[in-house]
Structures are given as C-alpha cells and as structure tokens.
mmCIF file of C-alpha atoms and ligand atoms in Angstrom:
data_model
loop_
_atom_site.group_PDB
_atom_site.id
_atom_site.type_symbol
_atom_site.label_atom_id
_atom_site.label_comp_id
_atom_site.label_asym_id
_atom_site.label_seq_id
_atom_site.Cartn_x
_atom_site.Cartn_y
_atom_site.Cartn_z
ATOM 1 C CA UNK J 486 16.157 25.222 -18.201
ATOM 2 C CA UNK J 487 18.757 24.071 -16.151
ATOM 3 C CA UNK J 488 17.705 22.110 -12.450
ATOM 4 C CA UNK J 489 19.712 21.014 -9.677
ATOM 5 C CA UNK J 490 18.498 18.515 -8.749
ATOM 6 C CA UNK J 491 19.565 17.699 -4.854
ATOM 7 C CA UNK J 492 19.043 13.668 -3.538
ATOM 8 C CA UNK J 493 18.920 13.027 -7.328
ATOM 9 C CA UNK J 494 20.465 9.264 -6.855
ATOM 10 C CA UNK J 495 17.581 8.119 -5.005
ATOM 11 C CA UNK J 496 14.097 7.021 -5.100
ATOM 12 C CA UNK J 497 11.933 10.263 -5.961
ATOM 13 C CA UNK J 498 14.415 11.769 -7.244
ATOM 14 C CA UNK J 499 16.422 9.670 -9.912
ATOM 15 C CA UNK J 500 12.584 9.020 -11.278
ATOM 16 C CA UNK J 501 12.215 13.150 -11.419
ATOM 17 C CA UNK J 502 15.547 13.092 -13.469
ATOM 18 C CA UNK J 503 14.752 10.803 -15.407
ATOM 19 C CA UNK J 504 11.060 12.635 -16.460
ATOM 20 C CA UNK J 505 12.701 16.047 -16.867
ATOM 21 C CA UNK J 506 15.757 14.199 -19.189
ATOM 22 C CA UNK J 507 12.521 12.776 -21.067
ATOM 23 C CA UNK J 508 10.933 16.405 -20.839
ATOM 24 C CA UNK J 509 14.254 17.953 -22.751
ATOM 25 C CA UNK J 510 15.769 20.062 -19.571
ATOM 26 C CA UNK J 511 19.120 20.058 -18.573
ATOM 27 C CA UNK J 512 19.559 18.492 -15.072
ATOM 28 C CA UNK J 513 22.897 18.780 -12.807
ATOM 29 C CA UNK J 514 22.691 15.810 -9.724
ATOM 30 C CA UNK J 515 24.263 16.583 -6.215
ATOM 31 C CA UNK J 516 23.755 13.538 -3.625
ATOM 32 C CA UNK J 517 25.981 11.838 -0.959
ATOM 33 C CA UNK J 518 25.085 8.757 -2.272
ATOM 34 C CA UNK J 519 24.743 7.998 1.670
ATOM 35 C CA UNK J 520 21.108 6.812 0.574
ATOM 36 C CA UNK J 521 21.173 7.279 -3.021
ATOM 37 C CA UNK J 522 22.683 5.075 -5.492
ATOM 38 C CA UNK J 523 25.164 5.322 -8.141
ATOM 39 C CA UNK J 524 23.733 3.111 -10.696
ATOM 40 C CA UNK J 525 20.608 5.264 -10.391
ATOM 41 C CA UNK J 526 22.464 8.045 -11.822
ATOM 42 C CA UNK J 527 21.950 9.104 -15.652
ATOM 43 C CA UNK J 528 24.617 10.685 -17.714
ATOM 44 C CA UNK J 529 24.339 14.451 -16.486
ATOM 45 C CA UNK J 530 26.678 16.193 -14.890
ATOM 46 C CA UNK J 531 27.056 14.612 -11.198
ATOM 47 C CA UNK J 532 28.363 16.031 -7.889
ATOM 48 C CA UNK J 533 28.760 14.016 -4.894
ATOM 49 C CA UNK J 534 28.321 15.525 -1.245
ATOM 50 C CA UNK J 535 26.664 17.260 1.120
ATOM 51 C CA UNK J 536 24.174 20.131 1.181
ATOM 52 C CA UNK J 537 26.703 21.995 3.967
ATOM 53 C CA UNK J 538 29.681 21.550 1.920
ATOM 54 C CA UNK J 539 29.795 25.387 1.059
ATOM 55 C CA UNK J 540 32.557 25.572 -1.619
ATOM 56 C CA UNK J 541 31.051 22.694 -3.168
ATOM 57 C CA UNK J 542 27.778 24.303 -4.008
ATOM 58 C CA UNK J 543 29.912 27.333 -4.838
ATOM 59 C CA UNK J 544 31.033 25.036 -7.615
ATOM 60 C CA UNK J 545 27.674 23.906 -8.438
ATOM 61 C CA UNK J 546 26.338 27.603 -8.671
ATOM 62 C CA UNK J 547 29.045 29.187 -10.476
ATOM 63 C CA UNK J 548 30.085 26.264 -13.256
ATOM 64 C CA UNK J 549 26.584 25.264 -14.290
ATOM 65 C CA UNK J 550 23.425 28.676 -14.708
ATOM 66 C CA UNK J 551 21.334 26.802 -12.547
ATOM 67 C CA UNK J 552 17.735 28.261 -13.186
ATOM 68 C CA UNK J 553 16.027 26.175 -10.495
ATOM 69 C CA UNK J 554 16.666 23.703 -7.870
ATOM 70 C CA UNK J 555 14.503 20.639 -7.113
ATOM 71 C CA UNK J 556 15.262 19.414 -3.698
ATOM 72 C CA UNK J 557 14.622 15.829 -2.311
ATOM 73 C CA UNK J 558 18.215 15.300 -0.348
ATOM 74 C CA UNK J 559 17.047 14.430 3.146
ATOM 75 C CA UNK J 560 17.013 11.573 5.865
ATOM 76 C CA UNK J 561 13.254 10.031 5.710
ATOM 77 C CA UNK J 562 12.635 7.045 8.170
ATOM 78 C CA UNK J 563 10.122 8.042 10.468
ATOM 79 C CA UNK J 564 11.143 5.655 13.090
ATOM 80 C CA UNK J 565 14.990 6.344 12.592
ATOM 81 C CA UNK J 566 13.960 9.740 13.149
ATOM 82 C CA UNK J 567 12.267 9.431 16.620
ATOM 83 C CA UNK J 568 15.390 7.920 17.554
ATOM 84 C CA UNK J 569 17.789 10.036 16.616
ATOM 85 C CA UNK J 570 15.885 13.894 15.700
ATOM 86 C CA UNK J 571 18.853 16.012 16.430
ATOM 87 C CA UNK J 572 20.750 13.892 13.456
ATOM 88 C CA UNK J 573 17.239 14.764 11.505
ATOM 89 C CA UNK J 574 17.141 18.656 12.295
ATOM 90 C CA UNK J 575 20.903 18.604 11.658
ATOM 91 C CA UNK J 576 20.598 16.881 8.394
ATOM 92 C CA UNK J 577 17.457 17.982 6.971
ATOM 93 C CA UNK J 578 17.203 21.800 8.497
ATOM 94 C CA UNK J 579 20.765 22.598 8.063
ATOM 95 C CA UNK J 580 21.405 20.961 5.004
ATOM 96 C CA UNK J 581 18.178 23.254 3.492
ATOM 97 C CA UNK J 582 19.030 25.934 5.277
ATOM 98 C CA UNK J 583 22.766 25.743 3.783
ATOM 99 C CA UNK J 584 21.239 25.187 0.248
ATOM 100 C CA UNK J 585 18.417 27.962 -0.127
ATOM 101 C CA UNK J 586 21.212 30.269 1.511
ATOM 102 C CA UNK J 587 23.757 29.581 -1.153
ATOM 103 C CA UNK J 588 20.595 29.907 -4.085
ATOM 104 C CA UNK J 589 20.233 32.927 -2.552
ATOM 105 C CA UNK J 590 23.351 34.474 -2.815
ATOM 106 C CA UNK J 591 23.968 32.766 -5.943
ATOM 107 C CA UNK J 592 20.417 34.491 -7.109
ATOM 108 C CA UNK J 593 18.707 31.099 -8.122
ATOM 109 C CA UNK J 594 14.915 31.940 -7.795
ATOM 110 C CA UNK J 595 12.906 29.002 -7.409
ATOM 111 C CA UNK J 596 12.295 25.726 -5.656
ATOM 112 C CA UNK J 597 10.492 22.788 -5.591
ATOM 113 C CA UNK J 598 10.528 21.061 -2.344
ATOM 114 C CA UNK J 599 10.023 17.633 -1.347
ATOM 115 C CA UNK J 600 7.755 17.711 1.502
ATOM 116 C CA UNK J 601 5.379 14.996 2.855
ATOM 117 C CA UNK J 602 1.723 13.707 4.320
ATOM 118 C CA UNK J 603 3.442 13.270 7.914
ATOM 119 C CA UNK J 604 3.275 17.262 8.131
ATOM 120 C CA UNK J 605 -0.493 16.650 9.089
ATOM 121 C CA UNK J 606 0.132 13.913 11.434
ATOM 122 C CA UNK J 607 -3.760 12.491 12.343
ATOM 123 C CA UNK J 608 -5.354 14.356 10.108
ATOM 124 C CA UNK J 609 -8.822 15.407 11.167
ATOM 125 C CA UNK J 610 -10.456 14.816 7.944
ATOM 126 C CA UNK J 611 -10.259 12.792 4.938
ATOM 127 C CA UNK J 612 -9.493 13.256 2.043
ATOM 128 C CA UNK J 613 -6.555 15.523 3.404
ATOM 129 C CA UNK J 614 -6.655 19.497 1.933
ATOM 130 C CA UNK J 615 -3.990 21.269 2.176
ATOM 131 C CA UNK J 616 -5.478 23.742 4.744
ATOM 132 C CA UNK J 617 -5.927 21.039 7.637
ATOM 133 C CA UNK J 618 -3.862 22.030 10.414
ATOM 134 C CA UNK J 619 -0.500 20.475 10.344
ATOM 135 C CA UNK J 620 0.749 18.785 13.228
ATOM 136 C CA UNK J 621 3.207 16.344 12.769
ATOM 137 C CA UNK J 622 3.736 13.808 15.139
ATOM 138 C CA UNK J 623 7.559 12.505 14.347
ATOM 139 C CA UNK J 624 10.639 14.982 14.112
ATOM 140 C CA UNK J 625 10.844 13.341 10.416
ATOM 141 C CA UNK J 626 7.709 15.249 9.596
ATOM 142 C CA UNK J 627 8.737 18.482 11.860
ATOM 143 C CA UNK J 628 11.824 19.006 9.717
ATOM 144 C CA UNK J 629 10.411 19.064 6.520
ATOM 145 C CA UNK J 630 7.339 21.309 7.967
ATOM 146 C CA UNK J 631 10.123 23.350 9.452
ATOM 147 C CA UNK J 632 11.679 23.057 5.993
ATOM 148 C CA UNK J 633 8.233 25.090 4.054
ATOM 149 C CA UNK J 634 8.011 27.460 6.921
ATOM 150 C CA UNK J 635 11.610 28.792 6.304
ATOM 151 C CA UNK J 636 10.907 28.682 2.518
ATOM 152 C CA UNK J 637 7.537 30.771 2.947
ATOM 153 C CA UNK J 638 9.588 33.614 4.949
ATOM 154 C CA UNK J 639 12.036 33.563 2.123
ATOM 155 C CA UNK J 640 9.397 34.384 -0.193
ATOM 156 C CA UNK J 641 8.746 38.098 0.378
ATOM 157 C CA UNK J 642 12.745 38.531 2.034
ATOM 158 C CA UNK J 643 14.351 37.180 -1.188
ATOM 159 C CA UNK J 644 12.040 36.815 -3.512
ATOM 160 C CA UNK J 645 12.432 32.846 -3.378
ATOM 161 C CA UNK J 646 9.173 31.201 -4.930
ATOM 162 C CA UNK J 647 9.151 27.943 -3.333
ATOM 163 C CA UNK J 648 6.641 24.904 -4.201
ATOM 164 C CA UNK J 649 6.130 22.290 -1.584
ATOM 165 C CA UNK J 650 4.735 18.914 -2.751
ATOM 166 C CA UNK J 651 3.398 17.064 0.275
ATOM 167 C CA UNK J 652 3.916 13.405 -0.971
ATOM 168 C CA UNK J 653 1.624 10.454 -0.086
ATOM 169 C CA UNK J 654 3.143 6.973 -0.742
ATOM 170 C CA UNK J 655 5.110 6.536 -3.206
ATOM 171 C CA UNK J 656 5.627 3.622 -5.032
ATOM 172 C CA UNK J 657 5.902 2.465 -8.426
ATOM 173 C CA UNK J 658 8.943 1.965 -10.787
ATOM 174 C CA UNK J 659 10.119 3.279 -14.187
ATOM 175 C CA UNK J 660 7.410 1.722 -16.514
ATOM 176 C CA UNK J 661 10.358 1.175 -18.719
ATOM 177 C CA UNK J 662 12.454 -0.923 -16.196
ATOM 178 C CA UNK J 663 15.387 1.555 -16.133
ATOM 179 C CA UNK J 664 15.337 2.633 -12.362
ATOM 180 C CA UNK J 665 13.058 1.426 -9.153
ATOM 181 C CA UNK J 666 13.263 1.223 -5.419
ATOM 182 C CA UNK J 667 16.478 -0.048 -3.052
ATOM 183 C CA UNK J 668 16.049 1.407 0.179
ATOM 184 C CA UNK J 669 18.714 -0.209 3.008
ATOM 185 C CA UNK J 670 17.073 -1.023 5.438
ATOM 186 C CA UNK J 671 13.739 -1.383 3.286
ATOM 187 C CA UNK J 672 10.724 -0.396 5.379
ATOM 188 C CA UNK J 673 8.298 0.400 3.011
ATOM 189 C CA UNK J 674 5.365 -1.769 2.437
ATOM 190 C CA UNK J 675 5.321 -2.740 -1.253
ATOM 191 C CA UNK J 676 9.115 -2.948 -1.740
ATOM 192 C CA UNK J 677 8.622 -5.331 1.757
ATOM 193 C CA UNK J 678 5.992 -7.586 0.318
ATOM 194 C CA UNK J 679 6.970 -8.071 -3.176
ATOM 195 C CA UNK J 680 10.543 -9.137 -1.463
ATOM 196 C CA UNK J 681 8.207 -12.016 0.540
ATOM 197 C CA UNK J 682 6.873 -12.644 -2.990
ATOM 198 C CA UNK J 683 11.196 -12.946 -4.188
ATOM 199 C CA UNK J 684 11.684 -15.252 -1.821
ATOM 200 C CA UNK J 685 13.795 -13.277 0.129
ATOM 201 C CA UNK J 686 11.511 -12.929 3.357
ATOM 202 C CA UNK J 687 9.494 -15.519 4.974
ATOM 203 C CA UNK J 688 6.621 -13.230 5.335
ATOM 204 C CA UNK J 689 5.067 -10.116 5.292
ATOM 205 C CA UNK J 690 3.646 -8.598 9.273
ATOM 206 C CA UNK J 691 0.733 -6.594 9.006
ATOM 207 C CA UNK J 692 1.162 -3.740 11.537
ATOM 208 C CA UNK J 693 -1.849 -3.496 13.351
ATOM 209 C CA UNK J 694 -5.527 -5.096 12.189
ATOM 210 C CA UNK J 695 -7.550 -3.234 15.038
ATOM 211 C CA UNK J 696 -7.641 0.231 13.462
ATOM 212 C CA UNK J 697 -10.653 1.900 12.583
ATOM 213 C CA UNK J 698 -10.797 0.925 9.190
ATOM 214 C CA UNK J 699 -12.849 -1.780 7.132
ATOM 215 C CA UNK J 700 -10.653 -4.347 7.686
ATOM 216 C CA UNK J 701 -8.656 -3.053 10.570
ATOM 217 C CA UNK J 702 -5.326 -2.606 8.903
ATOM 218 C CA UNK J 703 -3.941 0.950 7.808
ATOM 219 C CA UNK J 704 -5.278 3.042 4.608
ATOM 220 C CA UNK J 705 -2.600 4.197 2.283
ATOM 221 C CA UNK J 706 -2.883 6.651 -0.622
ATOM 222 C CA UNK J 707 -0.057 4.790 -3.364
ATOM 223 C CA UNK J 708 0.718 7.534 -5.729
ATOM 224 C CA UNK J 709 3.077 5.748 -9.064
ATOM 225 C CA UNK J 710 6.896 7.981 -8.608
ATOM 226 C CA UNK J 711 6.233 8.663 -12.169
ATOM 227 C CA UNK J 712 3.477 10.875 -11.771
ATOM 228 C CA UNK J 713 5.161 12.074 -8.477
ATOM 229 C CA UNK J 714 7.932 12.950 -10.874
ATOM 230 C CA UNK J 715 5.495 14.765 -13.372
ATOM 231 C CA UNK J 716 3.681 17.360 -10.900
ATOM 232 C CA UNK J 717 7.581 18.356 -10.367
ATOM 233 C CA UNK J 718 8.033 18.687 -14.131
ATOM 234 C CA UNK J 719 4.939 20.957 -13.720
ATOM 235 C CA UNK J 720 5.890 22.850 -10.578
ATOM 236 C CA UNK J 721 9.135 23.833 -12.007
ATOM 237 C CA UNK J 722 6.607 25.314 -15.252
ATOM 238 C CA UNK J 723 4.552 26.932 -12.963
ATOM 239 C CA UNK J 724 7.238 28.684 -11.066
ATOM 240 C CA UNK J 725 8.739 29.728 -14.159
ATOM 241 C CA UNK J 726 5.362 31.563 -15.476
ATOM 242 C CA UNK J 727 5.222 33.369 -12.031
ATOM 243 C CA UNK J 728 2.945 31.438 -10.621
ATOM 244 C CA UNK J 729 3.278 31.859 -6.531
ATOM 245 C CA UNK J 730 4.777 29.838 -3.893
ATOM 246 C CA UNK J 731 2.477 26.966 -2.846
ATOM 247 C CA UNK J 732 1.748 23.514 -1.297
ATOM 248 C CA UNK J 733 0.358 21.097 -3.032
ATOM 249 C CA UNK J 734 -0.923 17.157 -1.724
ATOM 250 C CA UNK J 735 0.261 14.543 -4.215
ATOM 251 C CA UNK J 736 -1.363 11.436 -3.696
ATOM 252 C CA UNK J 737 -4.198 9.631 -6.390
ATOM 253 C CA UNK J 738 -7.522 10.404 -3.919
ATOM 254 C CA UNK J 739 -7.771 6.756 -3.054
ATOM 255 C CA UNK J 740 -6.703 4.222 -0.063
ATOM 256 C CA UNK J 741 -5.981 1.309 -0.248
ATOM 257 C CA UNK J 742 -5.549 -1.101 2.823
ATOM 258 C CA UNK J 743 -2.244 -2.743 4.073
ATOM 259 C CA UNK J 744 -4.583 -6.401 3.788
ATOM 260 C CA UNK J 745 -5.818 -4.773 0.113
ATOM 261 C CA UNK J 746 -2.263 -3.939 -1.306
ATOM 262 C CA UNK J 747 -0.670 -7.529 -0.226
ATOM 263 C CA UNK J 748 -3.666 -9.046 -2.093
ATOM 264 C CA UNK J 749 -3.063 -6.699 -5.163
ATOM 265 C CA UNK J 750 0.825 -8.005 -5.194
ATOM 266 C CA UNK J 751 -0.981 -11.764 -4.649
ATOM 267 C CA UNK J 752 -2.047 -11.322 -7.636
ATOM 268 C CA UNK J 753 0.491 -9.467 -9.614
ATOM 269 C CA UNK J 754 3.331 -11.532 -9.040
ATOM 270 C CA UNK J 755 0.939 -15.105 -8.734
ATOM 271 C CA UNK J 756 2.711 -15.978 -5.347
ATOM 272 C CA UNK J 757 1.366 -16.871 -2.307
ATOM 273 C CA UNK J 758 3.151 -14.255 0.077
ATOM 274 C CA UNK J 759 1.988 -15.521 3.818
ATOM 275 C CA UNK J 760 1.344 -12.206 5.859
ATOM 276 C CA UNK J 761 0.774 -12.465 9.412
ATOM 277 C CA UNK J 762 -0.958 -9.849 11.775
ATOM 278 C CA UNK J 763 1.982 -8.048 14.341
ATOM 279 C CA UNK J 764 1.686 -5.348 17.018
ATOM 280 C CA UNK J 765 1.020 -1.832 15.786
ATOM 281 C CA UNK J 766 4.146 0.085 14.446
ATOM 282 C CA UNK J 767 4.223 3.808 16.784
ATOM 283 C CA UNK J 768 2.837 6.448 15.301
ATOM 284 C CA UNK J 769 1.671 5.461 12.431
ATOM 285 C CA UNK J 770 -2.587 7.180 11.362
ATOM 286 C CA UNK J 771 -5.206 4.739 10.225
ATOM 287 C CA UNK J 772 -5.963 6.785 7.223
ATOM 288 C CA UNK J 773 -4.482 8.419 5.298
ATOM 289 C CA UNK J 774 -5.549 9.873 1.900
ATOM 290 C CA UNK J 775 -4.694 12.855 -0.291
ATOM 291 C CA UNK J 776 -7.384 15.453 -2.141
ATOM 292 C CA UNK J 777 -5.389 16.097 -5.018
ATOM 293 C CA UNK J 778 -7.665 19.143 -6.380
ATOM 294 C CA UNK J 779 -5.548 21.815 -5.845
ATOM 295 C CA UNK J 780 -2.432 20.405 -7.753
ATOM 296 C CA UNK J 781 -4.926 19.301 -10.260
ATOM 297 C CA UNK J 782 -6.764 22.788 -10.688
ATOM 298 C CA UNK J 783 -3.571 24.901 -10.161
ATOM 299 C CA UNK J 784 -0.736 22.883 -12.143
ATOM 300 C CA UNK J 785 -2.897 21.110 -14.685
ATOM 301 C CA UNK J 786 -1.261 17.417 -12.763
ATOM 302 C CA UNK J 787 -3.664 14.650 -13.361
ATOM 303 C CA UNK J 788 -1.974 11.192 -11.947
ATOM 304 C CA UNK J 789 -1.747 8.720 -14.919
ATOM 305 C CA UNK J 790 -1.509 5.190 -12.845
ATOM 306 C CA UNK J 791 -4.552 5.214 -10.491
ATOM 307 C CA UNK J 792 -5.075 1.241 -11.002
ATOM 308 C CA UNK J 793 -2.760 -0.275 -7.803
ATOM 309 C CA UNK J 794 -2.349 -3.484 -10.092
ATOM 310 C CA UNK J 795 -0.153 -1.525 -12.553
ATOM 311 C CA UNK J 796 1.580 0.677 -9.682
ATOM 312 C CA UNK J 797 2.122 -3.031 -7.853
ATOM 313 C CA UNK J 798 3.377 -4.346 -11.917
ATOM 314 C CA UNK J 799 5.911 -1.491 -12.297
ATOM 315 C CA UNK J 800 7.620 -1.868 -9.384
ATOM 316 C CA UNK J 801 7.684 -5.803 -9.489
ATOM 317 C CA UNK J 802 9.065 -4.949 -13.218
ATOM 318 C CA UNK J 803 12.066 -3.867 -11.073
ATOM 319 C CA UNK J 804 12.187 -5.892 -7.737
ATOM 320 C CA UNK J 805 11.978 -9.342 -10.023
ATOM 321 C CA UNK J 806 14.989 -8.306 -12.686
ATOM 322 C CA UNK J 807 16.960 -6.650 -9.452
ATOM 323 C CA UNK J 808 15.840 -8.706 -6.827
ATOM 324 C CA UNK J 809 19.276 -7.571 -5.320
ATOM 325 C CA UNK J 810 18.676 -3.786 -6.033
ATOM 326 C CA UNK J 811 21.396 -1.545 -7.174
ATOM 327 C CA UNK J 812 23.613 -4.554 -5.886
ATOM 328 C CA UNK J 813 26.497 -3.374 -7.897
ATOM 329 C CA UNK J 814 27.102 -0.595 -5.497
ATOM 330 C CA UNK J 815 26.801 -2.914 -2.385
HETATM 331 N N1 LIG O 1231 3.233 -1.705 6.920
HETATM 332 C C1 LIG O 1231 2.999 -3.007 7.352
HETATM 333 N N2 LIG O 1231 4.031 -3.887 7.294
HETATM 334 C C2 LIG O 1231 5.276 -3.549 6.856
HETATM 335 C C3 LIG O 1231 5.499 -2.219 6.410
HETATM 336 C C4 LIG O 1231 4.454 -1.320 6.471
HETATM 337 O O1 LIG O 1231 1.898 -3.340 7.766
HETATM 338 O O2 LIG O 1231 6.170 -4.403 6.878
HETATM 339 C C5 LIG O 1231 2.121 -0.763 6.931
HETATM 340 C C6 LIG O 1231 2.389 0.464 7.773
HETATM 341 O O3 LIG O 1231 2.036 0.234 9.099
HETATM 342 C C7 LIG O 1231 1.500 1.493 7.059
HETATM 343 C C8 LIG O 1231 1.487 1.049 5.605
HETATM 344 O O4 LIG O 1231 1.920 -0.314 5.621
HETATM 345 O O5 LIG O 1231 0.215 1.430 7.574
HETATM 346 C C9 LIG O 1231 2.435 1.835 4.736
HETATM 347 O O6 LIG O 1231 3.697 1.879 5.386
HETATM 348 P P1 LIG O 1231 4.995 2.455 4.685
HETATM 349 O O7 LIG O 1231 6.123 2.307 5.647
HETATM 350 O O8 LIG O 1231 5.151 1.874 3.322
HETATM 351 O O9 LIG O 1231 4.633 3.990 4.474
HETATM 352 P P2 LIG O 1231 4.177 5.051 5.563
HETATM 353 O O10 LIG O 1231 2.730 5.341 5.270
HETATM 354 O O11 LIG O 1231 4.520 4.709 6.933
HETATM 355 O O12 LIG O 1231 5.156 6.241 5.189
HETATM 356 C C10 LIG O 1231 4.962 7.104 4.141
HETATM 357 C C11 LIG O 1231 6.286 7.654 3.646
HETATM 358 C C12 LIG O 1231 6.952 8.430 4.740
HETATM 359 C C13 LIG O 1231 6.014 9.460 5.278
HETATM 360 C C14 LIG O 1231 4.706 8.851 5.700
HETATM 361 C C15 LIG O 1231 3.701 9.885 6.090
HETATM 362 O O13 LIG O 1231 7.117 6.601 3.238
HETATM 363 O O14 LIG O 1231 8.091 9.075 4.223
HETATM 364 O O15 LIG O 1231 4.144 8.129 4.607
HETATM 365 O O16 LIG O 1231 2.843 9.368 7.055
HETATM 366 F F1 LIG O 1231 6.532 10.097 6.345
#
C-alpha cells in the first residue's frame, strides 16, 4: 500500500511513519514543517506545504498511486485556538476540506483521521464511549468534530470510508530513541516536567488542585504514540478489508493524575522536579479517560505500554539525549 501521510514531520505522525516503514508500506510525507520538523523526517518521498496548495496535491496524487491518506496536518493548541478560531477553522476545516476534495477527484478511497478527546468536552461519564454526546468546548475541538462530520457525509456521496481516531494524551517516544516530542511553545505536561527534570525550567505549576478528583489535580488518560501509531497501522487494514467508516477512542482505560504523573517522572529520571500548585488553566475537564473497547473489539488494537513508568522512560529516552529537541532545525 501506498499512504500519504499529511503532518507526517510531527509528533503523531512521524511515529505513524515510522510504524508503517516498520510494517513494510510505502509512505509519501506532505507537511509545512510550520510545526513539524525536518529531522523527524525518514527517507520517503517528502513534500513540503500546505493542504490548500491545489497543484501541489495534484502532484502528490498523480506522481505517487496513493491508496490511502492518513491525516494528522492541523493546528492543535487548545488555548491558541480560543484566541485565534478563525485561523483554526481556516487552517484545520479548509485545509481538510481542500484535501478530501482533491482524494476525491483524484479517487483515493480511504482515510484515517486524526481526531481528539476535546470533541466530548465534559464528558458526562467516565470511561468516555464513543456514543457520549460530543460537545466540545474550544474551537480546537469544534474543527476537528467539524472535520468527522464532513467526512461522514462524504461517506455515502463519494464513497469515502473515513476512520476517526479520537486521541487521548499522547505521550511517549520511539522505544528505539530515533524520534520523540519538540513542540514550540511546549505545553504539554510530560514534555513540561521532564524539561524541569533537564534543568531547563525551574519548576513544574500544577494547574488547578481543587478539582473533583482524589487529589484535586486533573485525570489524564497517557496513551504511548507508538501504540497511537499502531491502531492507525490497523485502521488503514480495516479500511482496506471494507470494513465501514468509524470512530474509535484511543486512550489505555486508565488516569492518571497531574500530582501522579510528576511523581512517575520523580522517579524515572531520579530528580527532584519542584512543582508548585497555580490557578486553573480555562477549560480544561477534571477527568478525562478513554473506553478503548470498541477499537479493541473492532480493529483487534490492544495498547502495548499501559505501565506510565515506561511511557514516562521512552520519552525521557528522548528529552535527555535531545534536551534541545530537533535543535538542528532551530
Ligand atoms: N498541566 C499542568 N501543568 C502544565 C501543563 C499541563 O498541570 O504545565 C495539566 C493540565 O491542566 C491537564 C494535564 O496536565 O490537566 C494534561 O495537560 P496537557 O496540556 O498535557 O494535555 P491536555 O489534556 O490539555 O490536552 C490533550 C491534547 C489536546 C487535546 C486535549 C483534549 O494534547 O490536543 O487533550 O482535552 F485537545
């Protein structure tokens, strides 16, 4: 099989190239590298741009028999997006809506879309299923709902089969060291603390300890990128045996608190890491944690890393050999 495989420079995505490399597909990249990161790339065919560049994905289409399209490129800071959501439909909506259009008349058949846990916003249950009502409350997690609603209608116009993974938090690196996380600005929590842990903060703030929670900080459901990579390894299969369009939760069916995951990098990395309790950060739920049944019952995924101490080792395999990142391209 052949995948394009959009946003492929960064995070999610360069560890999904990697996996289906390892799996024996062929994989063609496109990315702006706006987010992404050369030195993430691997040695496959690589375009550089944007989703609306038309003749560009003309080129894409026409030089390479593209069987399938895996798509991660998208803007995905929650709070960037409150800020600035017209940048975040234009990006994210119209770059999709520019990409499935050209797959269409190009006659590529399936997709496999990266979609996230802020479609549900407060969830009203937990674990999360992926019939809860989905109400996001940021216009990061509007787009990307709006994103699976245009995909569904494409379904019986086009005969597009779509699969949208709903993503929990990923984290994690390579196991083998090859590729981690370098986010600019870095937000996220474990990439945060294990840079306290480098040396290269003073301290880690824990955003809120009055929630309604054990110990009053937020509950997280940490799902390793590698096995985030793998259930799109086995979306792409299950497309491909006409399997129909769905949603699926990834996440490992376990939370873990924002106090619970700096003690779990405590111990990984044997630093001290001081953390200090700080206001609330807007919008962000209590709890939040994944049933991963259905992907488990329909696509056969079963997350390998469900111990946080190896998740937490994996990525501080990367952070403590590139404590600058990809610093090359900086
Ligand atoms: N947190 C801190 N201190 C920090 C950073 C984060 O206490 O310095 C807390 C947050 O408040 C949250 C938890 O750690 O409770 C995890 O925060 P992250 O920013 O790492 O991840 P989020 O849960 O906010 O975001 C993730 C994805 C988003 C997605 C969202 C869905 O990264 O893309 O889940 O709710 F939109």
């Amino acid at each position: 099989m052949t995948i394009l495989v959009t946003g492929g420079a960064g995070y999610i995505g360069s560890h999904t190239v990697l996996h289906l490399l390892d799996k024996g597909e062929d994989v063609v990249v496109l990315d702006s590298l706006e987010k992404g990161h050369a030195g993430a790339l691997q040695d496959v065919p690589f375009y550089q741009g944007e989703l609306r560049d038309e003749p560009l994905l003309d080129e894409v289409f026409t030089k390479h028999s593209i069987d399938a399209v895996v798509h991660f490129a998208a803007h995905s800071l929650v709070g960037e997006s409150v800020e600035q959501p017209l940048y975040y439909y234009e990006n994210n909506v119209l770059g999709s809506h520019a990409l499935i259009s050209k797959m269409v008349e190009h006659h590529v058949k399936h997709i496999v879309f990266s979609s996230t846990a802020a479609t549900y916003g407060e969830p009203e249950q937990i674990p999360i299923v992926e019939s809860l009502p989905t109400a996001p409350t940021n216009p990061y997690g509007e787009t990307k709902l709006a994103i699976e609603k245009m995909l569904r209608w494409c379904e019986p116009a086009y005969g597009l089969k779509s699969v949208s993974l709903r993503y929990f938090n990923a984290a994690g690196a390579d196991p083998k060291g090859r590729i981690g996380e370098d986010h600019l600005p870095e937000s996220h929590l474990i990439p945060i603390v294990l840079q306290v842990a480098l040396g290269q903060r003073q301290q880690v703030q824990i955003f809120g300890d009055d929630y309604d929670t054990e110990d009053g900080s937020c509950i997280r459901d940490y799902i390793h990128v590698m096995d985030l990579a793998d259930a799109h390894y086995l979306a792409l299969k299950h497309l491909k045996q006409t399997g129909s369009s769905e949603v699926y939760n990834l996440g490992i069916g376990q939370g873990f608190s924002v106090k619970e995951v700096i003690e779990v990098c405590r111990h990984v990395t044997e630093q001290e890491i001081p953390a200090v309790v700080a206001p609330r950060r807007t919008g962000d739920p209590a709890t939040l944690i994944a049933s991963p049944e259905k992907a488990k019952a329909q696509l056969g995924w079963e997350p390998r890393y469900t111990d946080l101490s190896e998740i937490v080792a994996h990525a501080w395999g990367w952070h403590s050999n590139h404590p600058n990142g990809y610093e090359k391209d900086k």
